[in-house]
Coordinates of C-alpha atoms in Angstrom, one line a residue:
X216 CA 0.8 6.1 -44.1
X217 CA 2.2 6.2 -40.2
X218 CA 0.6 7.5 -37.8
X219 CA 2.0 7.9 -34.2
X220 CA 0.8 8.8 -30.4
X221 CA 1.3 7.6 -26.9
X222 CA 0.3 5.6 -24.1
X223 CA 1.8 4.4 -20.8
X224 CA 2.3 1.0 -19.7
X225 CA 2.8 0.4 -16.0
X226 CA 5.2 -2.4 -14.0
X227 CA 3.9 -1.8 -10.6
X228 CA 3.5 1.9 -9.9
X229 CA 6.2 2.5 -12.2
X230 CA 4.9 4.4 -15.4
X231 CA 6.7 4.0 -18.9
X232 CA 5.4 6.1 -21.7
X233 CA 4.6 3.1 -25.0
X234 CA 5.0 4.8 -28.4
X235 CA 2.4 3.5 -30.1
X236 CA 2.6 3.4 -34.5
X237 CA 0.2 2.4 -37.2
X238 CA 1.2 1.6 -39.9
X239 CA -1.5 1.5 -43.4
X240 CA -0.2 -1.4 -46.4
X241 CA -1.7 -1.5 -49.5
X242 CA -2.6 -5.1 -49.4
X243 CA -5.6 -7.4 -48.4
X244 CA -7.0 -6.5 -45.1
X245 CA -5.6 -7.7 -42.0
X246 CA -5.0 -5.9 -38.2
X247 CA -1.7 -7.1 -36.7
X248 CA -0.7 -5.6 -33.1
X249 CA 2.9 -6.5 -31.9
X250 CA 5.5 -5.3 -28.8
X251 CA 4.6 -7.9 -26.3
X252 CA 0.6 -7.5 -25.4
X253 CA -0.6 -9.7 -23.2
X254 CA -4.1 -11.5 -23.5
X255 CA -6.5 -8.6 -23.2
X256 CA -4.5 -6.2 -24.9
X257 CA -4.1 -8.8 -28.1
X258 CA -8.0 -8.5 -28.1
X259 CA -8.1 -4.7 -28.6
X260 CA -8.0 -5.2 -32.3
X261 CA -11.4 -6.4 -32.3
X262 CA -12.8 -3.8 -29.8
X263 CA -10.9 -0.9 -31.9
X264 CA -12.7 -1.9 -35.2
X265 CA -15.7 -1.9 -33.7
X266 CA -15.5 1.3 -31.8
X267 CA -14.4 3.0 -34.8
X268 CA -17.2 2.1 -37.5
X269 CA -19.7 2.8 -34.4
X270 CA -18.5 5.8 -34.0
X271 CA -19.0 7.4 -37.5
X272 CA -15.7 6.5 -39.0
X273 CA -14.4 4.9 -41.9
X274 CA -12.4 1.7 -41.0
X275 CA -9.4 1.3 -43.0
X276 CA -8.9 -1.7 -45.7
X277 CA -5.3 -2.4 -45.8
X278 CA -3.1 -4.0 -43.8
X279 CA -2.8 -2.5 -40.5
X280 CA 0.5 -3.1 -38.4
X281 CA 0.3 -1.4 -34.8
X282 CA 3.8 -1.5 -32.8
X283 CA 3.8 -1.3 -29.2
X284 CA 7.2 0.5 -28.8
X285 CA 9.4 -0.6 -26.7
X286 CA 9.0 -3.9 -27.9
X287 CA 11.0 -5.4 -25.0
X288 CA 8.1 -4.1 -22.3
X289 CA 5.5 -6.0 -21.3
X290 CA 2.4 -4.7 -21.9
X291 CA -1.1 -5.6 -20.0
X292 CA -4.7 -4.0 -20.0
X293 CA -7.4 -2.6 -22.0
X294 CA -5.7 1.2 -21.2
X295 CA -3.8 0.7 -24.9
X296 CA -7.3 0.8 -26.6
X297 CA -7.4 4.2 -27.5
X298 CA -4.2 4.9 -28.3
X299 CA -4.6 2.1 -31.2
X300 CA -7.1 3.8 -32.7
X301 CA -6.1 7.0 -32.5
X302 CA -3.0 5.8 -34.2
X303 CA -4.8 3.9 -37.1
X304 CA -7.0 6.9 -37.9
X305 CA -4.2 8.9 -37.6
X306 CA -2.5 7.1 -40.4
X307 CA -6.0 6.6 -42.2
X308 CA -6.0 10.4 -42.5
X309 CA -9.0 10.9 -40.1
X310 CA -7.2 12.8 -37.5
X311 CA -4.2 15.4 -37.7
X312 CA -1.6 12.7 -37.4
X313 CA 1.1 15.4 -36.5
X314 CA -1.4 17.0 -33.9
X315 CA -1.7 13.4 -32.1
X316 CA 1.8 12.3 -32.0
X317 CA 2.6 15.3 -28.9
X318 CA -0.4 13.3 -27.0
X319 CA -0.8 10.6 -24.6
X320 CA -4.2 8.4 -24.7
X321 CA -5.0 6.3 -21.7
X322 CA -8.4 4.1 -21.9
X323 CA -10.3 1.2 -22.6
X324 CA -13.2 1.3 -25.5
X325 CA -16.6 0.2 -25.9
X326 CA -18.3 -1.6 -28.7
X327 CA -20.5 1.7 -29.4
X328 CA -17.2 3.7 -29.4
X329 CA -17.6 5.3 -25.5
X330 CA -14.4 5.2 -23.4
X331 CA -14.4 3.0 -20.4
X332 CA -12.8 3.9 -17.3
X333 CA -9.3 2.0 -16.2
X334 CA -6.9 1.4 -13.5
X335 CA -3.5 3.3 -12.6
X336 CA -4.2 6.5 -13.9
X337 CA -2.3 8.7 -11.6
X338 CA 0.8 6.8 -11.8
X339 CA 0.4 6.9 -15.6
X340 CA -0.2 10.6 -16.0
X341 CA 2.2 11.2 -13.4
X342 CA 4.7 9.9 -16.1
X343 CA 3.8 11.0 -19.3
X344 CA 4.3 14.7 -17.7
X345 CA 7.7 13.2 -16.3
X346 CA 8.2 12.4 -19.9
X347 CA 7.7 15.8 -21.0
X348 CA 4.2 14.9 -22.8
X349 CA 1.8 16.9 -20.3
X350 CA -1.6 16.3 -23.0
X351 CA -3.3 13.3 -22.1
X352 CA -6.4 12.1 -22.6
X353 CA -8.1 10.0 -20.3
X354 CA -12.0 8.9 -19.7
X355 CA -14.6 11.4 -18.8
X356 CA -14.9 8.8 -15.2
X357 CA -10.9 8.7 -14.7
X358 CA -10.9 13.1 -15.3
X359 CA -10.9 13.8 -11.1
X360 CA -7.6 11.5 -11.0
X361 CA -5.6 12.6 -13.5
X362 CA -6.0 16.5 -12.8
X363 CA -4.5 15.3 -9.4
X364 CA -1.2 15.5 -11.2
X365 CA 0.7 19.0 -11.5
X366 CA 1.3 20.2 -14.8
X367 CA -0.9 17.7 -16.5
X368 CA -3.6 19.0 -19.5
X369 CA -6.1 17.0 -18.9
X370 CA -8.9 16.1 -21.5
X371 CA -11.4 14.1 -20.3
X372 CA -13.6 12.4 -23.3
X373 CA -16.9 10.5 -23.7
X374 CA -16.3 8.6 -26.8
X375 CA -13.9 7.8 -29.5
X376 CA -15.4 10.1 -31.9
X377 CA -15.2 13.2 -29.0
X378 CA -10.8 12.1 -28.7
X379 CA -11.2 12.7 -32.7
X380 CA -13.3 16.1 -32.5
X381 CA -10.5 17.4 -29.9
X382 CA -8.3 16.3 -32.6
X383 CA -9.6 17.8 -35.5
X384 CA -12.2 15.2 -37.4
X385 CA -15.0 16.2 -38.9
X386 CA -17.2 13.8 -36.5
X387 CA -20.2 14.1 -35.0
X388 CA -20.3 13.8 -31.1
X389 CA -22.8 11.7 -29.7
X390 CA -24.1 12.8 -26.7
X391 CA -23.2 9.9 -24.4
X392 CA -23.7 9.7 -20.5
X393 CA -19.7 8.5 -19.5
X394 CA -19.5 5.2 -18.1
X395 CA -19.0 5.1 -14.2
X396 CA -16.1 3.9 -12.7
X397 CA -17.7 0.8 -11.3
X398 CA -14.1 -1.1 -9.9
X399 CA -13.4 2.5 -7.5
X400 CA -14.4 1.5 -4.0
X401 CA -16.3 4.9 -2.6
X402 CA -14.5 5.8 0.8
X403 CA -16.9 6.3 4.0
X404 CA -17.1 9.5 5.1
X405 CA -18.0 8.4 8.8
X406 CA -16.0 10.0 11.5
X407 CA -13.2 7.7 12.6
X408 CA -13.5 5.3 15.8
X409 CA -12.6 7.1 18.9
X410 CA -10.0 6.1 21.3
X411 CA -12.3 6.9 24.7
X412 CA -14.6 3.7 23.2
X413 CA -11.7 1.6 24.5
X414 CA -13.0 0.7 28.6
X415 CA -9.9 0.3 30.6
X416 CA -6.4 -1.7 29.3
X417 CA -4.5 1.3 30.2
X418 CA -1.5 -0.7 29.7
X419 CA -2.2 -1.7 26.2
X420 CA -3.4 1.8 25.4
X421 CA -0.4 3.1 26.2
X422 CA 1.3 1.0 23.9
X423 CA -0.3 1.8 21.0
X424 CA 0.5 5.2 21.5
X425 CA 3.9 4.6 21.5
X426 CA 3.7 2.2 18.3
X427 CA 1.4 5.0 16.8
X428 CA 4.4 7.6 18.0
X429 CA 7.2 5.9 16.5
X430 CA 5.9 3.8 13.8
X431 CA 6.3 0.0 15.7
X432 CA 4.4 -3.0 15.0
X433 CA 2.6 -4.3 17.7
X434 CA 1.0 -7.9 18.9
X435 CA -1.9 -8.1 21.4
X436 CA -2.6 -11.3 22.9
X437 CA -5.6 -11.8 24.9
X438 CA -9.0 -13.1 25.0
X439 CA -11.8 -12.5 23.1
X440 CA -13.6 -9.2 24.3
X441 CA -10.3 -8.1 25.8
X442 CA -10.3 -4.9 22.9
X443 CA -7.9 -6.0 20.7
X444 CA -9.8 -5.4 17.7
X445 CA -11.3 -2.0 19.0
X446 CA -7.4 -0.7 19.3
X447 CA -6.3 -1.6 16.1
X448 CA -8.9 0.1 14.8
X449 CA -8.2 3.3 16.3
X450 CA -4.3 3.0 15.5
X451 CA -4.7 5.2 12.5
X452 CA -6.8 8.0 14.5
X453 CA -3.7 8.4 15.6
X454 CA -1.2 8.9 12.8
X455 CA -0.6 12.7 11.6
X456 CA -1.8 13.1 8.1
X457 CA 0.3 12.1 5.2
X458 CA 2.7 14.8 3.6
X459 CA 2.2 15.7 -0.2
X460 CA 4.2 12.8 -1.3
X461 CA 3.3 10.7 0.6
X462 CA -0.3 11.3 -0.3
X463 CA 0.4 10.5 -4.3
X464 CA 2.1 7.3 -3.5
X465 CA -0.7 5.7 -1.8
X466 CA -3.4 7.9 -3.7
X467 CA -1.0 6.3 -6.5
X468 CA -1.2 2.4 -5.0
X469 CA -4.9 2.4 -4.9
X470 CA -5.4 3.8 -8.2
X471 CA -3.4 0.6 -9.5
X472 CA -5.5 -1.9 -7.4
X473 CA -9.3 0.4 -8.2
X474 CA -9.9 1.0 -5.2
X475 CA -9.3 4.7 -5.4
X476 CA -12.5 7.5 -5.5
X477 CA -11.2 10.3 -7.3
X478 CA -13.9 12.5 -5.9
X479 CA -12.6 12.7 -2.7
X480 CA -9.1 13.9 -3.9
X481 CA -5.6 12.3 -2.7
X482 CA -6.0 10.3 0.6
X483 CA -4.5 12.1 3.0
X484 CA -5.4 10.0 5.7
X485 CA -3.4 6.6 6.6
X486 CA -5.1 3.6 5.6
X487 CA -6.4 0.9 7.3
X488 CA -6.4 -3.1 5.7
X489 CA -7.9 -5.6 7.6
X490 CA -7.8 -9.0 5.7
X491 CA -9.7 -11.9 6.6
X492 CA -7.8 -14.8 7.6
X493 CA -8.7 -16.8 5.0
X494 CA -6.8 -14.3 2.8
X495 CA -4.1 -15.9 0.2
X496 CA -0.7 -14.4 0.2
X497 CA -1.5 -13.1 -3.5
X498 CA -4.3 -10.8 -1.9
X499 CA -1.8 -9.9 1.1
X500 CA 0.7 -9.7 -0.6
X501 CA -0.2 -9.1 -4.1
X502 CA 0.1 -11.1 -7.5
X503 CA -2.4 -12.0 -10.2
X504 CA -1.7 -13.4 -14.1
X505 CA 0.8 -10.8 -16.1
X506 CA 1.7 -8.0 -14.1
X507 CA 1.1 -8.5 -10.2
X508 CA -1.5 -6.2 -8.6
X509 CA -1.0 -4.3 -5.2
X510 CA -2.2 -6.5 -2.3
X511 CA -3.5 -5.5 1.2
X512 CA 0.1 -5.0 2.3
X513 CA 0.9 -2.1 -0.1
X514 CA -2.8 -0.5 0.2
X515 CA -1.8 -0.2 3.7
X516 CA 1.8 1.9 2.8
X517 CA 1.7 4.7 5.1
X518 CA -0.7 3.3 7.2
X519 CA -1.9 0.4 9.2
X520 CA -2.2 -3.5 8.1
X521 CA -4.1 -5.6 11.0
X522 CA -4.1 -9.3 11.0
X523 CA -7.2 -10.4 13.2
X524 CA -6.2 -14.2 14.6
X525 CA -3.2 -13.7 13.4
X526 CA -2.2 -17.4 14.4
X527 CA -5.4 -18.6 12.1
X528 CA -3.2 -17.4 8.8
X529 CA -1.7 -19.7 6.8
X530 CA 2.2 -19.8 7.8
X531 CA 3.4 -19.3 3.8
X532 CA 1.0 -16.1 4.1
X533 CA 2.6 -14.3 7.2
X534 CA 5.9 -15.3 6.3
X535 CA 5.6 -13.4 2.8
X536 CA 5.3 -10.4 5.2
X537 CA 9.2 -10.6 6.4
X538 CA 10.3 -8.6 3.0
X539 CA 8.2 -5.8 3.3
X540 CA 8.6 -5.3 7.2
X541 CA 12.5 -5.2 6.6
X542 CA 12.7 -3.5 3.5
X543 CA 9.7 -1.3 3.4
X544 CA 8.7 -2.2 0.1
X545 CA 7.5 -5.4 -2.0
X546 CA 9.2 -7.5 -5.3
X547 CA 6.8 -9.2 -7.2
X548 CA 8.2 -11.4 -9.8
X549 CA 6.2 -13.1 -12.2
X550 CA 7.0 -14.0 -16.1
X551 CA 5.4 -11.0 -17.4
X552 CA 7.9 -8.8 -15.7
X553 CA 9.2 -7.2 -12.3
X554 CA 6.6 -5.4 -10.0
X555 CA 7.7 -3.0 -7.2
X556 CA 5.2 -1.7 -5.0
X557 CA 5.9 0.8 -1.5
X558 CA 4.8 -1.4 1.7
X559 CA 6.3 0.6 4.5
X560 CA 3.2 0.0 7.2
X561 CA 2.4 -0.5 10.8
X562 CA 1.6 -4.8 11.1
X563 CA -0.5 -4.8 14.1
X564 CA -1.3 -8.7 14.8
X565 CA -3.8 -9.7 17.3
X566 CA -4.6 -13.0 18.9
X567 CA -5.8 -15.2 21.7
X568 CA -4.4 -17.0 24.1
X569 CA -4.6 -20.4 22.8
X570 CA -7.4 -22.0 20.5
X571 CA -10.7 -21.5 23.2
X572 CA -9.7 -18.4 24.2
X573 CA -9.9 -18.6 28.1
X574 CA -5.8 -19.3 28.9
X575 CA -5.3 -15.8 29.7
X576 CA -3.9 -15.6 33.5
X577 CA -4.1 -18.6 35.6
X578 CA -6.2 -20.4 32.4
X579 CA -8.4 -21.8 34.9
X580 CA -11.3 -22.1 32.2
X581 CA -8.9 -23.3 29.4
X582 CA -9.9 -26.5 27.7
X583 CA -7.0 -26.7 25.7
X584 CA -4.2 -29.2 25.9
X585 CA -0.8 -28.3 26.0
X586 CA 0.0 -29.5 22.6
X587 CA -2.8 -27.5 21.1
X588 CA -1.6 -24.0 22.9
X589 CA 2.0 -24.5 21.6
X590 CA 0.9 -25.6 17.8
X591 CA -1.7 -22.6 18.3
X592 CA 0.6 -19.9 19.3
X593 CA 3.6 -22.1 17.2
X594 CA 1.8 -20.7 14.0
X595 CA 2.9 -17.3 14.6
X596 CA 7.2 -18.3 13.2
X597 CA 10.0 -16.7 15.5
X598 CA 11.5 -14.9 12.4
X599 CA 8.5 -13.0 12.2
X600 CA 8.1 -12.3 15.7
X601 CA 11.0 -11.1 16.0
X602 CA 10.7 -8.2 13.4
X603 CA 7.6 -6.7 16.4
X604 CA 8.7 -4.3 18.6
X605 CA 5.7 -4.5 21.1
X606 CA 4.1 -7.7 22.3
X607 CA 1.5 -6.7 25.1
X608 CA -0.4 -9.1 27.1
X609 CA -4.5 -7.9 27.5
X610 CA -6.2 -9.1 30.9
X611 CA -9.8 -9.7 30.4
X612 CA -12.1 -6.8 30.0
X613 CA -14.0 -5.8 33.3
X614 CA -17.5 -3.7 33.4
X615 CA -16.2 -1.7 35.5
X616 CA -13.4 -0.3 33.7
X617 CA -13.4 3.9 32.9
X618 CA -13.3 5.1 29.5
X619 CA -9.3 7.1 28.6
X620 CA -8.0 9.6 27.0
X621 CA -10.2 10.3 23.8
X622 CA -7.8 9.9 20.5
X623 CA -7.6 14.1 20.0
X624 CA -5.3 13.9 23.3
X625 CA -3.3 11.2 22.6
X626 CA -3.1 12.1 18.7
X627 CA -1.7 15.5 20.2
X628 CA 1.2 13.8 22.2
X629 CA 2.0 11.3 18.8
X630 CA 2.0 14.9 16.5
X631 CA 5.0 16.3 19.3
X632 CA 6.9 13.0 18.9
X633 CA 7.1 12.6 15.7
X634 CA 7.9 16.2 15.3
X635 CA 10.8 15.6 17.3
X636 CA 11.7 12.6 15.3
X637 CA 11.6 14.7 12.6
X638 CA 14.0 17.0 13.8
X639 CA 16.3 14.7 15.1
X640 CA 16.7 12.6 11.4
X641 CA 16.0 15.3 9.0
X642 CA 18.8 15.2 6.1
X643 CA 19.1 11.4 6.9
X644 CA 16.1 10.2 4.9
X645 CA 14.1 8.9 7.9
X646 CA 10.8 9.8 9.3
X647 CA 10.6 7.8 12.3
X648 CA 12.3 5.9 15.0
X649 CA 11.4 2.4 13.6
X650 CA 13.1 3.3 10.1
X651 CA 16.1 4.3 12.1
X652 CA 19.0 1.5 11.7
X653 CA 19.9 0.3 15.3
X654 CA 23.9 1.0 15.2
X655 CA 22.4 4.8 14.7
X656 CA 20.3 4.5 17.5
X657 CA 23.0 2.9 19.7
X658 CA 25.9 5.5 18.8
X659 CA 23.6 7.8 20.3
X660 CA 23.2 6.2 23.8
X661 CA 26.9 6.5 24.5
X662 CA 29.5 4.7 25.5
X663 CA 28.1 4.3 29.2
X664 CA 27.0 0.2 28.9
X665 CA 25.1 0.3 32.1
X666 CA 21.8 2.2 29.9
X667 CA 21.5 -1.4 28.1
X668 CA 22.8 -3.8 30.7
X669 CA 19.2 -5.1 31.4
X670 CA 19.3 -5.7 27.3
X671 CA 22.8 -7.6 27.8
X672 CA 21.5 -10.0 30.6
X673 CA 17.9 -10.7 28.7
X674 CA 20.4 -11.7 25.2
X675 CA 22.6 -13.8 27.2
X676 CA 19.3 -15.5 29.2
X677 CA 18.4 -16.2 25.1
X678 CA 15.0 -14.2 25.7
X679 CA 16.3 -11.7 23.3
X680 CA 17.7 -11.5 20.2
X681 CA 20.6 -9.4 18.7
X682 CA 17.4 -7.6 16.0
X683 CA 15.8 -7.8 19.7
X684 CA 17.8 -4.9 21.1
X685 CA 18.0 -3.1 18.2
X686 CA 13.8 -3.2 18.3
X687 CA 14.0 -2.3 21.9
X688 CA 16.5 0.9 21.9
X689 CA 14.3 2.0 19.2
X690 CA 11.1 1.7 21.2
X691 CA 13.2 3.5 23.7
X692 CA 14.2 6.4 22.0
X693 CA 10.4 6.6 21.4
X694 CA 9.5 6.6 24.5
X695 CA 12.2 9.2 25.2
X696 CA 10.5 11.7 22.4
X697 CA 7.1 11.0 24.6
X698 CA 8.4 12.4 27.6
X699 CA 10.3 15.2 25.5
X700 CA 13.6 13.7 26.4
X701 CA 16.5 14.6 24.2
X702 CA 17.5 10.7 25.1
X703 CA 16.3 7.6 26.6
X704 CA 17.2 6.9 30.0
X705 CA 18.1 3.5 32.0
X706 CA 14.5 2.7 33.3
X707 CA 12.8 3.9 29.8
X708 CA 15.2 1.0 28.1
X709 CA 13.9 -1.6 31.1
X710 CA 10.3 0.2 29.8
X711 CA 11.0 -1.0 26.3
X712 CA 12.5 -4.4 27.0
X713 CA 9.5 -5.1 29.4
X714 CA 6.9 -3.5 26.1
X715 CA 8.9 -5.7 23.9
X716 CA 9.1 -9.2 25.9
X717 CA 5.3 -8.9 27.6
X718 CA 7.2 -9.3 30.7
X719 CA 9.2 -12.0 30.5
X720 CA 13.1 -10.6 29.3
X721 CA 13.9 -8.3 32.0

């Protein structure tokens, strides 16, 4: 009396398909579930019993072992529920046990027997068909997101007794409204921020074209009402539109964290995180008991994550930001396993001059002491500083100042650079000039030394770094693709240095 089917447990977006048996003793009743469940998924037992007498069906007496296998993975979530039961009445007899053994079942159960909506269902049915098992059933509410994923058969049920219709029980269906998905967080459909809102700061306009051309982080000092927050804003206005994959990796991502709306299809735009500064580094970041969730950082993969008063972050929070800005992606380790998730985004910071705000310029209206503007600014470390390739400086904002470019003309010049990007390290992997390593970018220049001798002089003055030039030459080369160069020239490497050093290094 075995019965078998499948389910998928997930160690950051990575999906591995759980065999999950039942096996039916003739001895006094008992319900044991083993292969490593975690908390909530120990407590299925008791939510599977229920679900299956409310749903019509007769519950077992005997002594019910479920295996979770491989026993080795660590297992987490209420997604496991159904594929219990289906396994139990599967060896019970209820359902055609050799019919549900070519299945996958992803959901949580109700008391009353209706299936509840859960996290991570892309990445989950995205590798039960990488597993060959395309059948899955999922929720009625998690239906939209599954049928995202080619090649997937997707059922989407009401209930526990509807899974055991589809699979042949003589059952009645109860005719059930399906349970919402209440953790998705509904995206706004309002038009995007436009880049003509922006009154003057040509300067600083121009540099976030060029980190929205090549992919560059970027810091903005200046005082309050200066724009800062307005540009960052409008950053991802300016990104072209994610490619297919790209689009089921973070589509993927959110669907992990639930704060994915299936009815709008994959997002296909960049996103945009903006934590508050009293964030922890578990919500940048990510982490959580068992299996770490995705934080801000990897809900903004492919797009942009803005730090508002950057210096007002704790320091243990912004340094946790030097993996995923060198490596493009984030290792989570906790006891319950190994979590990878993608964090390859733009990290626009923004801050003020010192703690009042008013010690842009001459700071004539500062009221700040010196000590207070060096532990201010202080906050923001050297190690990560030196991992942004644009630090502007914002004057105050004047009335007077005329509205730009809106962000349809300067998303057309970003679309032509990147395109030329593309073009230039297609077959190498990389999309643009910020992923590029900076030997590649320097065998390029040439031999001829007197392109980076401004970049020479500002690392022997100490001003710059030896990562330094390597983030400069790579703002050059964007700045290059921007003026439909085929290479940067001498006075578009003094440009970068000058974009990188607000002034100061060359």
């Amino acid at each position: 009396m075995l019965g078998r089917t499948h389910a998928v447990a997930l160690l950051g977006l990575e999906g591995h398909v759980v065999e999950v048996e039942a096996h039916l003793a003739p001895s006094l009743p008992a319900f044991t579930l083993v292969g490593l469940p975690d908390a909530s998924l120990a407590e299925s037992r008791d939510r599977v019993r229920a679900a299956v007498t409310s749903s019509g069906l007769a519950w077992p007496n005997r002594r019910i072992t479920v295996n979770l296998s491989p026993a080795s993975l660590p297992k987490a979530g209420s997604g496991f529920d159904l594929a219990v039961a289906v396994a139990t009445l599967a060896a019970a007899g209820a359902v055609d046990a050799a019919g549900v053994s070519g299945w996958v079942h992803v959901g949580e159960l109700g008391l009353d027997g209706r299936l509840r909506p859960v996290r991570g269902v892309l990445p989950a049915v995205a590798a039960a068909v990488a597993a060959g098992l395309p059948r899955v059933v999922v929720p009625a509410a998690n239906a939209a997101e599954a049928a995202l994923v080619p090649g997937a058969h997707v059922v989407g049920a009401t209930s526990l007794a509807h899974v055991c219709a589809v699979h042949g029980a003589d059952v009645v269906v109860p005719d059930v409204t399906p349970v919402a998905d209440v953790t998705a967080a509904p995206r706004s459909a309002a038009q995007a921020p436009d880049l003509a809102d922006v009154l003057g700061q040509e300067e600083a306009r121009h540099g976030v074209e060029v980190a929205a051309a090549g992919g560059h982080h970027l810091l903005m000092v200046g005082p309050p009402g200066a724009g800062k927050t307005m540009l960052a804003a409008r950053l991802p206005g300016l990104l072209p539109d994610l490619e297919e994959p790209d689009a089921v990796e973070v589509t993927a991502v959110h669907s992990v964290a639930g704060t994915f709306d299936p009815t709008r299809g994959l997002l296909r735009r960049p996103p945009f995180e903006d934590p508050h500064h009293t964030a922890t580094a578990a919500s940048v970041v990510g982490g959580g008991s068992g299996v770490p969730r995705p934080g801000a950082a990897s809900r903004a993969h492919r797009g942009v994550l803005f730090l508002d008063e950057a210096p007002e972050f704790r320091p243990a929070v912004l340094q946790t930001l030097r993996q995923p800005l060198e490596q493009g992606e984030l290792v989570l380790h906790r006891a319950a396993g190994t979590a990878r998730y993608p964090a390859r985004f733009q990290l626009v910071l923004a801050a003020n001059p010192c703690p009042c705000g008013r010690g842009s310029g001459k700071g004539l209206g500062c009221t700040c002491r010196s000590e207070q503007r060096r532990r201010y600014f202080g906050r923001l470390a050297g190690p990560l500083l030196d991992r942004v390739d644009l630090q502007l400086e914002l004057p105050p904002a004047r009335a007077t100042d005329a509205p730009g470019e809106p962000t349809a003309a300067v998303a057309a010049r970003v679309a032509q650079a990147r395109a030329a990007q593309g073009e230039r390290w297609r077959g190498h992997g990389w999309r643009t000039n910020a992923e590029v390593p900076g030997a590649r970018l320097r065998e390029r220049l040439g031999p001829d030394r007197a392109l980076v001798a401004d970049l020479d002089r500002a690392v022997d003055r100490g001003t710059l770094s030896l990562r330094g030039v390597d983030r400069v030459v790579r703002v050059a080369w964007t700045l290059a693709d921007l003026d439909g160069r085929t290479a940067p020239s001498r006075a578009q490497v003094r440009e970068a240095l000058l974009l990188r050093t607000r002034g100061h290094g060359a």
